[in-house]
Each structure stands twice: as structure tokens, then as C-alpha cells.
XYZ file of C-alpha atoms in Angstrom:
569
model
C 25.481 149.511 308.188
C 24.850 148.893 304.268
C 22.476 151.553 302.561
C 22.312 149.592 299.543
C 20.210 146.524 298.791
C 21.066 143.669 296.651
C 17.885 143.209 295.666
C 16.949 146.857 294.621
C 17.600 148.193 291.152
C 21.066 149.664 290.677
C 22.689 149.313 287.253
C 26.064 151.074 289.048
C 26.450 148.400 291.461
C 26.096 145.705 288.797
C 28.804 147.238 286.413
C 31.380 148.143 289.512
C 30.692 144.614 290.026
C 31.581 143.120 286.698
C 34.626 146.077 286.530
C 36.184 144.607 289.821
C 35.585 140.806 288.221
C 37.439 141.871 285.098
C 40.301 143.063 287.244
C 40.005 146.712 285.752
C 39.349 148.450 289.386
C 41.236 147.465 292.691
C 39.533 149.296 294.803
C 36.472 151.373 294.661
C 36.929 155.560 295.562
C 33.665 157.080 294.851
C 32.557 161.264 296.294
C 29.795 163.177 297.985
C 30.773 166.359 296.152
C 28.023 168.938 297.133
C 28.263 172.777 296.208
C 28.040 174.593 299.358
C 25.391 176.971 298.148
C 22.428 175.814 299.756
C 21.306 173.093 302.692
C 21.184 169.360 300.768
C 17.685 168.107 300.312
C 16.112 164.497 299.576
C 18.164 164.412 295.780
C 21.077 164.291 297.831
C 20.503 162.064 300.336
C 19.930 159.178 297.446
C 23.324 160.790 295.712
C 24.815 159.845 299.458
C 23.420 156.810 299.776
C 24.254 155.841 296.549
C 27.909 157.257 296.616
C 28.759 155.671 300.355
C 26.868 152.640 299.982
C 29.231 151.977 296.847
C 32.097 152.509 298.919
C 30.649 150.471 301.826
C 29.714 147.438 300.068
C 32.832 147.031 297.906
C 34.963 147.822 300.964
C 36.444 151.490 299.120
C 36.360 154.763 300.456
C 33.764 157.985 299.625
C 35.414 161.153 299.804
C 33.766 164.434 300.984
C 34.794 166.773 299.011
C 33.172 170.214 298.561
C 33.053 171.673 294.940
C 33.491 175.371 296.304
C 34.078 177.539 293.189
C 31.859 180.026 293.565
C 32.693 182.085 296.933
C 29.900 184.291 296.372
C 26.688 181.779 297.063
C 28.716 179.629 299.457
C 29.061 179.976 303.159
C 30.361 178.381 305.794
C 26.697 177.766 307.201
C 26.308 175.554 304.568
C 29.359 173.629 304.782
C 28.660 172.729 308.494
C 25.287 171.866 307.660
C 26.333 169.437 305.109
C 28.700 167.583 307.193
C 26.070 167.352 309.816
C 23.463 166.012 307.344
C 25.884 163.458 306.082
C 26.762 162.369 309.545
C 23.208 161.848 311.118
C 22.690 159.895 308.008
C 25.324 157.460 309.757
C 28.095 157.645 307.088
C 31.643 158.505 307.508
C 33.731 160.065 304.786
C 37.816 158.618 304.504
C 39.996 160.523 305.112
C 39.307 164.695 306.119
C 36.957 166.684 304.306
C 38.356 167.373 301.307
C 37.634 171.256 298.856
C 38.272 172.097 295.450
C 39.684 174.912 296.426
C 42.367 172.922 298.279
C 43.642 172.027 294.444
C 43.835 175.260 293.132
C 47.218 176.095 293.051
C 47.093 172.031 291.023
C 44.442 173.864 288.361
C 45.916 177.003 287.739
C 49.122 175.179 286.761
C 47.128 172.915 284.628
C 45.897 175.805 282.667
C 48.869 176.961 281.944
C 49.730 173.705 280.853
C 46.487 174.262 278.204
C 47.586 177.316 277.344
C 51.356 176.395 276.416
C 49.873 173.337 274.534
C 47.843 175.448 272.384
C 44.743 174.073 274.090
C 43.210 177.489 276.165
C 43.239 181.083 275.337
C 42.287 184.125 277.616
C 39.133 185.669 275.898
C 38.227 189.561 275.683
C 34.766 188.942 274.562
C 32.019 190.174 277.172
C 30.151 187.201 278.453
C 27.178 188.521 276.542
C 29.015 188.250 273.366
C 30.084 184.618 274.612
C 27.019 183.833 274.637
C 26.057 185.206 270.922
C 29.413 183.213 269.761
C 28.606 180.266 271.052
C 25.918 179.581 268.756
C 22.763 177.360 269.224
C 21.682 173.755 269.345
C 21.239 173.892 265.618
C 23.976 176.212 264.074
C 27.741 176.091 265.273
C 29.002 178.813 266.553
C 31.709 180.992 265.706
C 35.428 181.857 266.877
C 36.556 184.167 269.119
C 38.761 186.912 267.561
C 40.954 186.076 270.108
C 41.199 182.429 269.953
C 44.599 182.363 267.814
C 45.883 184.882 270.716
C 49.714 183.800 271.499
C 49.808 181.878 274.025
C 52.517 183.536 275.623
C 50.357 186.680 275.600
C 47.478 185.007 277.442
C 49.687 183.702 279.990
C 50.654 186.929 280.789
C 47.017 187.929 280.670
C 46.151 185.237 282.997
C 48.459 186.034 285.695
C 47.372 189.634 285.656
C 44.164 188.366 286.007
C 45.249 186.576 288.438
C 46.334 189.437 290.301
C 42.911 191.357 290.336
C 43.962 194.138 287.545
C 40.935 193.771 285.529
C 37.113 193.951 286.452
C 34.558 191.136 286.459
C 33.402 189.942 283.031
C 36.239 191.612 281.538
C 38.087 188.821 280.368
C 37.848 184.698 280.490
C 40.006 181.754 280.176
C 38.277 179.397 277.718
C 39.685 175.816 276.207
C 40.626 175.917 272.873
C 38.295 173.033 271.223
C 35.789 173.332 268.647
C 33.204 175.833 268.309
C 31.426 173.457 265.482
C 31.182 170.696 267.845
C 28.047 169.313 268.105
C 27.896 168.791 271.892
C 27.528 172.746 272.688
C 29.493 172.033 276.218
C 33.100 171.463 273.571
C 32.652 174.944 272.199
C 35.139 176.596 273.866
C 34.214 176.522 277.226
C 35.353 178.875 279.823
C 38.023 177.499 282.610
C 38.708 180.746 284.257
C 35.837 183.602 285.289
C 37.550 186.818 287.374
C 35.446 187.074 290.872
C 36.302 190.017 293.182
C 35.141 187.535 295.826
C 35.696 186.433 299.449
C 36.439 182.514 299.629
C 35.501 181.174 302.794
C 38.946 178.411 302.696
C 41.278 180.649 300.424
C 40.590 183.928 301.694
C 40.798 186.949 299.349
C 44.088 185.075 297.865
C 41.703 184.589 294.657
C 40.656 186.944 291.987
C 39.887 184.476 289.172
C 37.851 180.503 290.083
C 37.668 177.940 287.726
C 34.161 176.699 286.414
C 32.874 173.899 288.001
C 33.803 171.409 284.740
C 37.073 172.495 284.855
C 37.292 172.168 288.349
C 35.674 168.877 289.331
C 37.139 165.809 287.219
C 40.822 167.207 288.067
C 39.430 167.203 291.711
C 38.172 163.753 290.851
C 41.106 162.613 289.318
C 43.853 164.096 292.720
C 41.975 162.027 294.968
C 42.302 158.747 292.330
C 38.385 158.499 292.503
C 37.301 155.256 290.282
C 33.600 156.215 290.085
C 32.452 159.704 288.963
C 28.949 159.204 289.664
C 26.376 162.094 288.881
C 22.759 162.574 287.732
C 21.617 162.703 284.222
C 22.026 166.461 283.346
C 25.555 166.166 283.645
C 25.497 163.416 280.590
C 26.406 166.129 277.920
C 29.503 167.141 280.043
C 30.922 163.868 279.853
C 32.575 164.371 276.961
C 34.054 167.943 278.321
C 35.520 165.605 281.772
C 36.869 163.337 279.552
C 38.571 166.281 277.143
C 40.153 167.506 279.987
C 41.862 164.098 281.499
C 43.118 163.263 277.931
C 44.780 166.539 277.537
C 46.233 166.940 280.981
C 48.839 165.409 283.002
C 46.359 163.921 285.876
C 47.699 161.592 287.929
C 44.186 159.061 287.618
C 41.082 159.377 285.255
C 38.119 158.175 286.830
C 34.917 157.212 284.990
C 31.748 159.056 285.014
C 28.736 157.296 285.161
C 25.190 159.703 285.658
C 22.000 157.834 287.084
C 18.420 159.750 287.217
C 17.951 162.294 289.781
C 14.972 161.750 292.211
C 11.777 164.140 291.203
C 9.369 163.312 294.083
C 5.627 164.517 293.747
C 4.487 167.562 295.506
C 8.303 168.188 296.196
C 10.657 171.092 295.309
C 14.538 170.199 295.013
C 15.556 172.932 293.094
C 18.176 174.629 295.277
C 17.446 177.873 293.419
C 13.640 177.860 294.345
C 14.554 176.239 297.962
C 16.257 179.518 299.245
C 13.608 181.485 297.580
C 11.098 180.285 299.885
C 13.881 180.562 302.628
C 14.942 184.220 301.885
C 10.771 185.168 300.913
C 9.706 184.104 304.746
C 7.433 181.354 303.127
C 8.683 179.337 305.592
C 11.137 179.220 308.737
C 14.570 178.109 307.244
C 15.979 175.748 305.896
C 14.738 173.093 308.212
C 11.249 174.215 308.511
C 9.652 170.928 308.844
C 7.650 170.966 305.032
C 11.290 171.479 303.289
C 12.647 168.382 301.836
C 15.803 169.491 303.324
C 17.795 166.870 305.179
C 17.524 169.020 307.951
C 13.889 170.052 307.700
C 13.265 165.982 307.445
C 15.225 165.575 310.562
C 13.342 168.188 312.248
C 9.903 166.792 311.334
C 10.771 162.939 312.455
C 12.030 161.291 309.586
C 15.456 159.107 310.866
C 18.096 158.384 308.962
C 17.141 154.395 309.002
C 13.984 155.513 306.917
C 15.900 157.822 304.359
C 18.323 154.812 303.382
C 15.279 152.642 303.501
C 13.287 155.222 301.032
C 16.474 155.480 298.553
C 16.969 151.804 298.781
C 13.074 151.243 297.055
C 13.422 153.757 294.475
C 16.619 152.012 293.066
C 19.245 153.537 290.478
C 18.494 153.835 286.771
C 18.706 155.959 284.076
C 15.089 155.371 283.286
C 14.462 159.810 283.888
C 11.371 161.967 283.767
C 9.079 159.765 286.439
C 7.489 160.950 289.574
C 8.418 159.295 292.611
C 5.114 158.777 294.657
C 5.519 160.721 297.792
C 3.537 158.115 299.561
C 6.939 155.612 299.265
C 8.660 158.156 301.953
C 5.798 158.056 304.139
C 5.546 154.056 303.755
C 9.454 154.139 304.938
C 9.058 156.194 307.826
C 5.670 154.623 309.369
C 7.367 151.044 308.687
C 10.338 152.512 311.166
C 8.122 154.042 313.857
C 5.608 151.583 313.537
C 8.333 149.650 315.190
C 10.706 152.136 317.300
C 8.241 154.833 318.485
C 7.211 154.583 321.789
C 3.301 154.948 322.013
C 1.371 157.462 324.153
C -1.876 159.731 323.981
C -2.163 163.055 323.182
C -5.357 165.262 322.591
C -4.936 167.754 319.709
C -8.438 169.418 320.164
C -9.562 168.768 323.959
C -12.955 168.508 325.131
C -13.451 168.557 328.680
C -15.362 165.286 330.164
C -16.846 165.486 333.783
C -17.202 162.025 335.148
C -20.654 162.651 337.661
C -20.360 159.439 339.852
C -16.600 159.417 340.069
C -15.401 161.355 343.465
C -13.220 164.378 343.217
C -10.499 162.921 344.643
C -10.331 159.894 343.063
C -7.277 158.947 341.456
C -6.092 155.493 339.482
C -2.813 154.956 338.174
C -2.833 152.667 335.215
C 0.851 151.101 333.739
C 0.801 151.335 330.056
C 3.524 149.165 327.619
C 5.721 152.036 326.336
C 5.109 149.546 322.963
C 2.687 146.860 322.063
C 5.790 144.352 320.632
C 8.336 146.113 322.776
C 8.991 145.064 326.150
C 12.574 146.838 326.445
C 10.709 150.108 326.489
C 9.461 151.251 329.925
C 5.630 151.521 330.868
C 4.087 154.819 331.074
C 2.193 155.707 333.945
C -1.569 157.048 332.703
C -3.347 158.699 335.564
C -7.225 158.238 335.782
C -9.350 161.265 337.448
C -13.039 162.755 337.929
C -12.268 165.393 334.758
C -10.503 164.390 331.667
C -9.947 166.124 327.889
C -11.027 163.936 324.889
C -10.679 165.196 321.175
C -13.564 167.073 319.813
C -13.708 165.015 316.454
C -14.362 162.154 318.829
C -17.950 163.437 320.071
C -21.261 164.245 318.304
C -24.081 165.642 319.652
C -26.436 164.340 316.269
C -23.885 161.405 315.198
C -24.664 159.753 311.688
C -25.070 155.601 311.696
C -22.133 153.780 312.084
C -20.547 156.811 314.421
C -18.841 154.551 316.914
C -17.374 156.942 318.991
C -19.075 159.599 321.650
C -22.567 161.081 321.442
C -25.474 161.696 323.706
C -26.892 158.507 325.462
C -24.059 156.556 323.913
C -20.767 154.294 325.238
C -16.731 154.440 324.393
C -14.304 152.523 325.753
C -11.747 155.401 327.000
C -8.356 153.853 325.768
C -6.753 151.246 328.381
C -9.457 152.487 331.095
C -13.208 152.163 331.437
C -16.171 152.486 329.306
C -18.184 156.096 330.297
C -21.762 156.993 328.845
C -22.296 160.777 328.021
C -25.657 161.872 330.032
C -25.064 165.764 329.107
C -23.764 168.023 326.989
C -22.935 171.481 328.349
C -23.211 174.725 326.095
C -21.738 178.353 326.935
C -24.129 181.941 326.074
C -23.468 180.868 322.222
C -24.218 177.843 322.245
C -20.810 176.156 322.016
C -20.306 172.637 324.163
C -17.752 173.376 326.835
C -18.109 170.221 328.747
C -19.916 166.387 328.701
C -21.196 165.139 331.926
C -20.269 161.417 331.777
C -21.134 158.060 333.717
C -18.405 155.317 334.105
C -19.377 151.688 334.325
C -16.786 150.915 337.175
C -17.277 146.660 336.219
C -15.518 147.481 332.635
C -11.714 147.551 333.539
C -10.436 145.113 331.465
C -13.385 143.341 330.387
C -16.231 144.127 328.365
C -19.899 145.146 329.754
C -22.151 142.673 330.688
C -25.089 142.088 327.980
C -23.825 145.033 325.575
C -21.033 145.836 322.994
C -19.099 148.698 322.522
C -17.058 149.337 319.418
C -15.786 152.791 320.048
C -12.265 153.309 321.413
C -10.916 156.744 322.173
C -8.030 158.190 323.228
C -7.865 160.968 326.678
C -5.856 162.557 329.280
C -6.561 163.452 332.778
C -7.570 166.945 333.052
C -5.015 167.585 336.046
C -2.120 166.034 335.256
C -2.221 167.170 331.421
C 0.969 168.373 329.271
C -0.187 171.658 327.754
C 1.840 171.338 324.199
C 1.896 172.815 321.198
C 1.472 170.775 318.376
C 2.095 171.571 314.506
C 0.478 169.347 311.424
C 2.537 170.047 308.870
C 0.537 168.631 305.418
C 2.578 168.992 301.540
C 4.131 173.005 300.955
C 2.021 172.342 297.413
C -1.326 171.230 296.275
C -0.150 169.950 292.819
C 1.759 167.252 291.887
C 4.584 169.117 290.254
C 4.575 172.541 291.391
C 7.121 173.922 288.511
C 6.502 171.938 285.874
C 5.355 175.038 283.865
C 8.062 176.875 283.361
C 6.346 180.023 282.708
C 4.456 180.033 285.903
C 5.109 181.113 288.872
C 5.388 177.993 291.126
C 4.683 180.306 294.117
C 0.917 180.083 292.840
C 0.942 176.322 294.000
C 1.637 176.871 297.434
C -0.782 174.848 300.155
C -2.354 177.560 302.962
C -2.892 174.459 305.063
C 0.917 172.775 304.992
C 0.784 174.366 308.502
C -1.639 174.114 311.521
C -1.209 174.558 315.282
C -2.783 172.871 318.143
C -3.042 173.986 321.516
C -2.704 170.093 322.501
C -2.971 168.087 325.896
C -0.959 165.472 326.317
C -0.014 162.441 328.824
C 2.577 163.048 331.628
C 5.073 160.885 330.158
C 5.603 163.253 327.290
C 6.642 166.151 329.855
C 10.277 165.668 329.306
C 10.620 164.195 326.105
C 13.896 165.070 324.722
C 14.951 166.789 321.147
C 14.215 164.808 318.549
C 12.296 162.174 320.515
C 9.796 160.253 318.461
C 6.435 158.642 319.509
C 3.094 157.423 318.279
C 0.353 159.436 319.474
C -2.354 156.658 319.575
C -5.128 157.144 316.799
C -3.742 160.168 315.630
C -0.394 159.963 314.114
C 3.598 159.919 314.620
C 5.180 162.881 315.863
C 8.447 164.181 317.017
C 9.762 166.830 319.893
C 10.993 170.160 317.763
C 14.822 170.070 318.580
C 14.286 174.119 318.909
C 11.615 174.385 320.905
C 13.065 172.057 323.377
C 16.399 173.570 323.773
C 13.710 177.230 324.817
C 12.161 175.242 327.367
C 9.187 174.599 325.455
C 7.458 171.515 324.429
C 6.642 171.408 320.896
C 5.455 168.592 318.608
C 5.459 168.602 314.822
C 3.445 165.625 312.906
C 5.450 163.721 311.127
C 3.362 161.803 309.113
C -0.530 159.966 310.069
C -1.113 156.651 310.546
C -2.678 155.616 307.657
C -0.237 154.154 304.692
C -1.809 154.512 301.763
C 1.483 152.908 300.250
C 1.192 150.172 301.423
C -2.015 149.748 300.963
C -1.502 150.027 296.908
C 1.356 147.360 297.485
C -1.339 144.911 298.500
C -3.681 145.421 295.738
C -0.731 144.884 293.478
C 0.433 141.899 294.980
C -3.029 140.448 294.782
C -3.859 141.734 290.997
C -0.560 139.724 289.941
C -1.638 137.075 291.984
C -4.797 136.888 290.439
C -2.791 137.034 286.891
C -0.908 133.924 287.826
C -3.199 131.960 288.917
C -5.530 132.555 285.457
């Protein structure tokens, strides 16, 4: 399958396009190249789409290749999470998965290449004096006493460090290229930090790592990758990739190209904050259902179909700073299970309904589609009793006009059934209704009543065949549309007390042994998916994926119609 649309916006497809007409690439190598410091979140999944779609549609290869230079935030957690994520979203990397740590024997010998060339220089400064020499946006900053250190001596330097005989921060291996530059990522930069660390591939073989820009075009250019492709903030680094193929021996030198990153409304994807939230208890993991985790995603509903789909709409520019409407991921994943889920009812809230002139042992069986449009999905079997549960939203006792669905003295079509009348409403000591006493007009199975219309339709369950469920309505984590936009706040202020609410539910018998993952529409209330967890416990657990009304696509319409109304004046 093809994640990428012709007709979306994607200025990297048109220029590998016109590179491959010009005869200057051959064949297309793009890489996923996540840091294994954290579970991958929606900002990745358009990086994947992006990055295999590429590679899918111009018949290449996408690498996956772990940028693993900093053993103490990675784990292996993380690295089987991110293989699993990239796999349920139905891609498949060439070749096996591929670490920078695999080429670091390859990086350590190219800087001491740098360092015989004149071009590096181990550094005694302390990183906070690094930091003072570095200089600022506006002034240039100033050498290193050590920068004119022979380079014999900070070989020697470097393999002691190397060997673990000094401490953390107590020396660097910086490139030797102009602290005056005006690009502040050319002054100097460090290649080599020492890290007392456990690597979770290279063992404790390691006492110094290389920095991320020194390690990732060389990893680029090993695995003769065509396409660097990475998000805007990595634009002032370009200059620093290219420095670094133009003074080393690499065997390719692939071309970066950065795109915007995806800023979503009402959406976190700052890694950093992410596993604050984890590691605070704000909420259960990494795939609690209201992170925009992959995983959390996953576990809410969302299928991979409707992630490509929602990273197909928003295109690829460099147009940065805009909010992506949240309302566009919701649009995708309706559109999907608008036309995959199978249906069935579900009361979050139940009422209890007494039917008065239906026998206690009365029974009907009804056969259900699975799907309105669907007929390879199975029927359900809906039983029909004496006692049912309805939702308590769906009765009144004083109903304003235009209330067309239970009150006293007034008729409802019970969903695929008859119509009933409540006659009585039953209260407890304090006054709370416990129970309606119904009527059923038995002449109303499949036809309407004679000499009267009824406009309300509600959903039910037989009271003794029932599915007791829990089920969880997750709503956005935050109330505000950018939740750290202020920099100076604290975006833990912003956080929604209501992303979360449980139902003691009753559902249909069909959903008894729904399995992991399962999706379905619960009729007039929303689409919702089994809780992989719960299910593997023995318990059945729903969380809401999203509700049924698309407010997307809704503002779609209107827009079609305003420039329709343009054209035609």
C-alpha cells in the first residue's frame, strides 16, 4: 500500500521527481531514524509516512536505523516499541534494523582522520566555559586555548579518553571550524562527549559517543541514503552535515532536505514533556489512550489506514508555525469506521425500563446487519425481553419542546424493535428514578403506528442478557489550543480534569467476546475500541475513540459551498 497521495501537497516528492528525471538519483534510499529515548508520537508517524512512502512510490528502500548516541535516555523498551509502531503502521524497513552505534568503530576513525587533517582538536574547557566561548547570535565567539593543540597530542588524548581515564565533562572532541561563523552550529562544535554509560547494543565497550551531528550524516552517508529528510529545526545544521561529508572520506553524501514538523492543536509532541506526564502519573504510560503516542492512538482505536490517511491531508511543506486542526484526525478516523466498524448498542448510563403488558418470559430474538452497507459482516443477534436498560440522557421526566426522545405519556421507537409509551416513573426514598414502567404497541415491528408519528429513536439492551462493561471517554489531555506555547508557564496548568471518564456500561451480547483491539460503532453514541489490556485480564473494557459527530467535515462543506458561491458570482 502507498501512504502518499499524488494529489496532496509534497514539495519532496516533486523535486525527487524532477532529480530522478535529470538522471542525478538512480534509486531512492531514504530513513526512519528515531532516537530511542522516548515512545514515537503523531510527528513521527507523518516523518514515517513521509520517509517510506518516498521509498514506496519511487520503488527505493527506507532504512530503520536508530540514532542511539546517548545510552543514558535510551532503552531497549523503546527500541521494541518503535519497531512495533512502525510495523502496525504496515511498513517494512530493507534490509535489518540498522544503529548508529553499529558505525562506531567507522566514526571514531573518521575523527582521527579530522584530527590528523588539522580539522578537530580535543578541548579542556568545561562545558560551561563552552558555552561562554561560543558566543551569541550577535557576537562571534572566541577560541579555545586549546584549539592550536598538536594534533598528535589530542590523538593521544582521545584514545585515553577513549579508554575511560578521565571523568565526564572533563574534556571534548570539537571540529576545528570557525568560531566567527555566523551559523552558531560551525563554531567549533563538539564530535566527542565522555559518558560513563551503559549502551544497550555496545555494551560498556564505550566511554566517549559522538553527538548526534557528527553521528547521523556519516550514518546517512554508510548506508548510501539519497534523501536526508528532516523537519525544519534541523535547517541551521545543514551546513554542519554538509562540513562534515566535504571533509571526510564517506563513501556517499546524501542530501538533506527539512519539511515542517506537524504542531496539532490541543496536542503535546514534545518528547521531553511526553515522559513528564509518563514519569508524573498524569496518565497511565505511554499508551494511555489521550497520548498522541503511536501506541496510545492504537490503544484508543485509531488504525493505521486512518494515520496514513491523516498525514496524507496535511501534506509536506515548509510553510512552519500553523496549527493543524485536531478535528482533521478525527475526520480520518470516523471516515474509516464509518465504513469498517461493525455496529452494535451499548448503554453508557442505563436506566432500567419495565415493559407492564409484556410477559415475564417472553423472549424475541431479532437478527441485526453487523453493518448497514456491509453484508460480509455477520448479523448480531439482539434479544428482546419484559426488562431492558436505556440511557438516562434519553428520558425526561419535564422534557423541553422538540425533546423527541422518552418522557412521561410519550412514544420512542426502541432501535430495530417496537415503539413503548412510558406510563410511570419510579423514584427511590430520595427521590431518584430507578425504573419506567412502559407499554409496547405490539402492531409496530417494522412499521409505523397507525394514525400517529414518532420521531424518537433510541438505543437499549435487554436487562438479562446485558454485557456489564466498563467504558472510558477519553476527551483532549488540554483545554487550550497550545498548551506550551508560553514558555514561561507551566503547561501542566492546561491540563483537562475531564480527558477521562468511566462508565459502568451495558452492552449487547455480541460484544461479550470482542477481541483486543476490536473496533465498533456503538449506535448514537460513538466509535469505540476493546482495550488490548484489559482484554488479555479477562476483562471487557471499552475506550471512546472518537463521537460521531464530524465537525470536519462539516467545515469542508461550508467551504466547498462558499467557493461555490464565489464562482458562480
Amino acid at each position: 500500500m502507498s501512504s502518499e497521495n499524488a494529489s496532496a501537497p509534497n514539495f519532496i516528492r516533486n523535486q525527487i521527481y524532477d532529480e530522478i528525471e535529470a538522471g542525478r538519483v538512480d534509486k531512492v534510499v531514504t530513513r526512519f531514524p528515531p532516537e530511542p529515548n522516548g515512545f514515537l508520537h503523531i510527528g513521527h508517524a507523518k516523518s514515517i509516512c513521509l520517509n517510506f512512502g518516498l521509498a514506496e512510490m519511487f520503488g527505493g528502500d527506507c532504512h530503520l536505523r536508530f540514532d542511539d548516541t546517548n545510552p543514558a535516555k535510551e532503552e531497549q523498551a523503546y527500541i521494541d516499541a518503535i519497531k512495533e509502531d512502525v510495523s502496525w503502521l504496515g511498513f517494512e524497513w530493507a534490509g535489518p534494523v540498522r544503529y548508529a552505534s553499529d558505525y562506531f568503530d567507522q566514526l571514531y576513525a573518521w575523527a582521527q582522520h579530522l584530527i590528523r587533517e588539522g580539522k578537530a582538536y580535543v578541548d579542556d574547557l568545561s562545558p560551561d566555559e563552552i558555552r561562554e566561548y561560543r558566543g551569541t547570535l550577535t557576537e562571534p565567539g572566541r577560541a579555545s586555548p586549546w584549539r592550536d593543540r598538536d594534533p598528535q597530542e589530542s590523538l593521544e588524548l582521545l584514545e585515553r579518553m577513549r579508554a575511560g581515564e578521565f571523568n565526564e565533562g572533563e574534556r571534548v572532541l570539537r571540529a576545528r571550524i570557525d568560531m566567527a561563523a555566523p551559523n552558531i552550529n560551525l563554531r567549533d562544535p563538539i564530535l566527542y562527549r565522555i559518558r560513563h554509560a551503559h549502551h544497550h547494543q555496545t555494551g560498556d565497550s564505550w566511554k566517549i559517543y559522538p553527538s548526534y551531528d557528527f553521528a547521523h550524516g556519516q550514518s546517512d552517508a554508510i548506508e548510501g541514503v539519497t534523501h536526508s529528510i528532516c523537519t525544519l529545526e534541523f535547517e541551521d545544521h545543514r551546513p554542519l552535515y554538509e562540513w562534515f561529508l566535504d571533509n571526510l572520506p564517506v563513501p556517499a553524501k546524501p542530501r538533506q532536505i527539512e519539511f515542517a514538523r506537524l504542531n496539532m492543536n490541543y496536542t503535546l509532541t514534545s518528547k521531553r514533556k511526553l515522559k513528564l506526564l509518563v514519569d508524573e502519573g498524569i496518565v497511565d504510560g505511554w499508551d494511555d489512550p489521550r497520548m498522541p503516542t503511536i501506541s496510545g492512538m492504537r490503544r484508543r482505536g485509531y488504525t493505521p489506514a486512518s494515520i496514513r490517511k491523516f498525514c496524507e491531508m496535511i501534506g509536506v511543506t515548509r510553510a512552519d508555525g500553523g496549527l493543524v486542526d485536531i478535528a482533521m484526525l478525527y475526520h480520518a478516523i470516523r471516515a474509516d469506521l464509518e465504513d469498517n466498524a461493525p455496529r452494535a448498542m451499548c448503554v453508557l448510563n442505563p436506566l432500567r425500563v419495565v415493559l407492564t403488558n409484556v410477559a415475564e418470559d417472553h423472549e424475541e430474538v431479532y437478527e441485526v446487519p453487523g453493518h448497514p452497507a456491509r453484508e460480509d459482516m455477520p448479523v448480531r443477534r439482539v434479544p428482546f425481553a419484559r426488562e431492558l436498560f436505556i440511557d438516562r440522557d434519553d428520558f425526561m421526566e419535564e422534557p423541553p419542546k422538540k425533546f423527541f426522545r422518552l418522557a412521561p405519556g410519550q412514544e420512542v421507537r426502541l432501535r430495530n424493535a417496537y415503539v413503548i409509551r412510558c406510563d410511570e416513573v419510579v423514584k427511590d426514598a430520595a427521590g431518584e428514578i430507578v425504573e419506567l414502567r412502559c407499554s409496547v404497541d405490539f402492531d409496530t415491528l417494522g412499521r409505523n403506528p397507525e394514525g400517529r408519528k414518532v420521531k424518537g429513536v433510541i438505543h437499549w439492551v435487554s436487562a438479562a442478557q446485558a454485557v456489564p462493561m466498563e467504558v472510558r471517554l477519553y476527551d483532549n489531555l488540554f483545554l487550550v489550543e497550545q498548551p506550551d506555547k508560553d514558555k514561561d508557564a507551566d503547561f501542566l496548568e492546561h491540563l483537562n480534569p475531564d480527558s477521562l471518564q468511566v462508565c459502568q456500561a451495558m452492552g449487547e451480547p455480541s460484544l461479550a467476546d470482542a477481541a483486543p483491539e476490536s473496533r465498533f460503532q456503538f449506535e448514537r453514541v460513538g466509535y469505540f475500541c476493546a482495550d488490548r489490556h484489559a482484554c488479555r485480564d479477562g476483562r471487557l473494557v471499552f475506550n471512546r475513540t472518537v463521537g460521531l459527530k464530524d465537525s470536519w467535515a462539516k467545515v469542508q462543506k461550508q467551504e466547498a459551498q462558499k467557493q461555490d458561491g464565489q464562482k458562480k458570482g
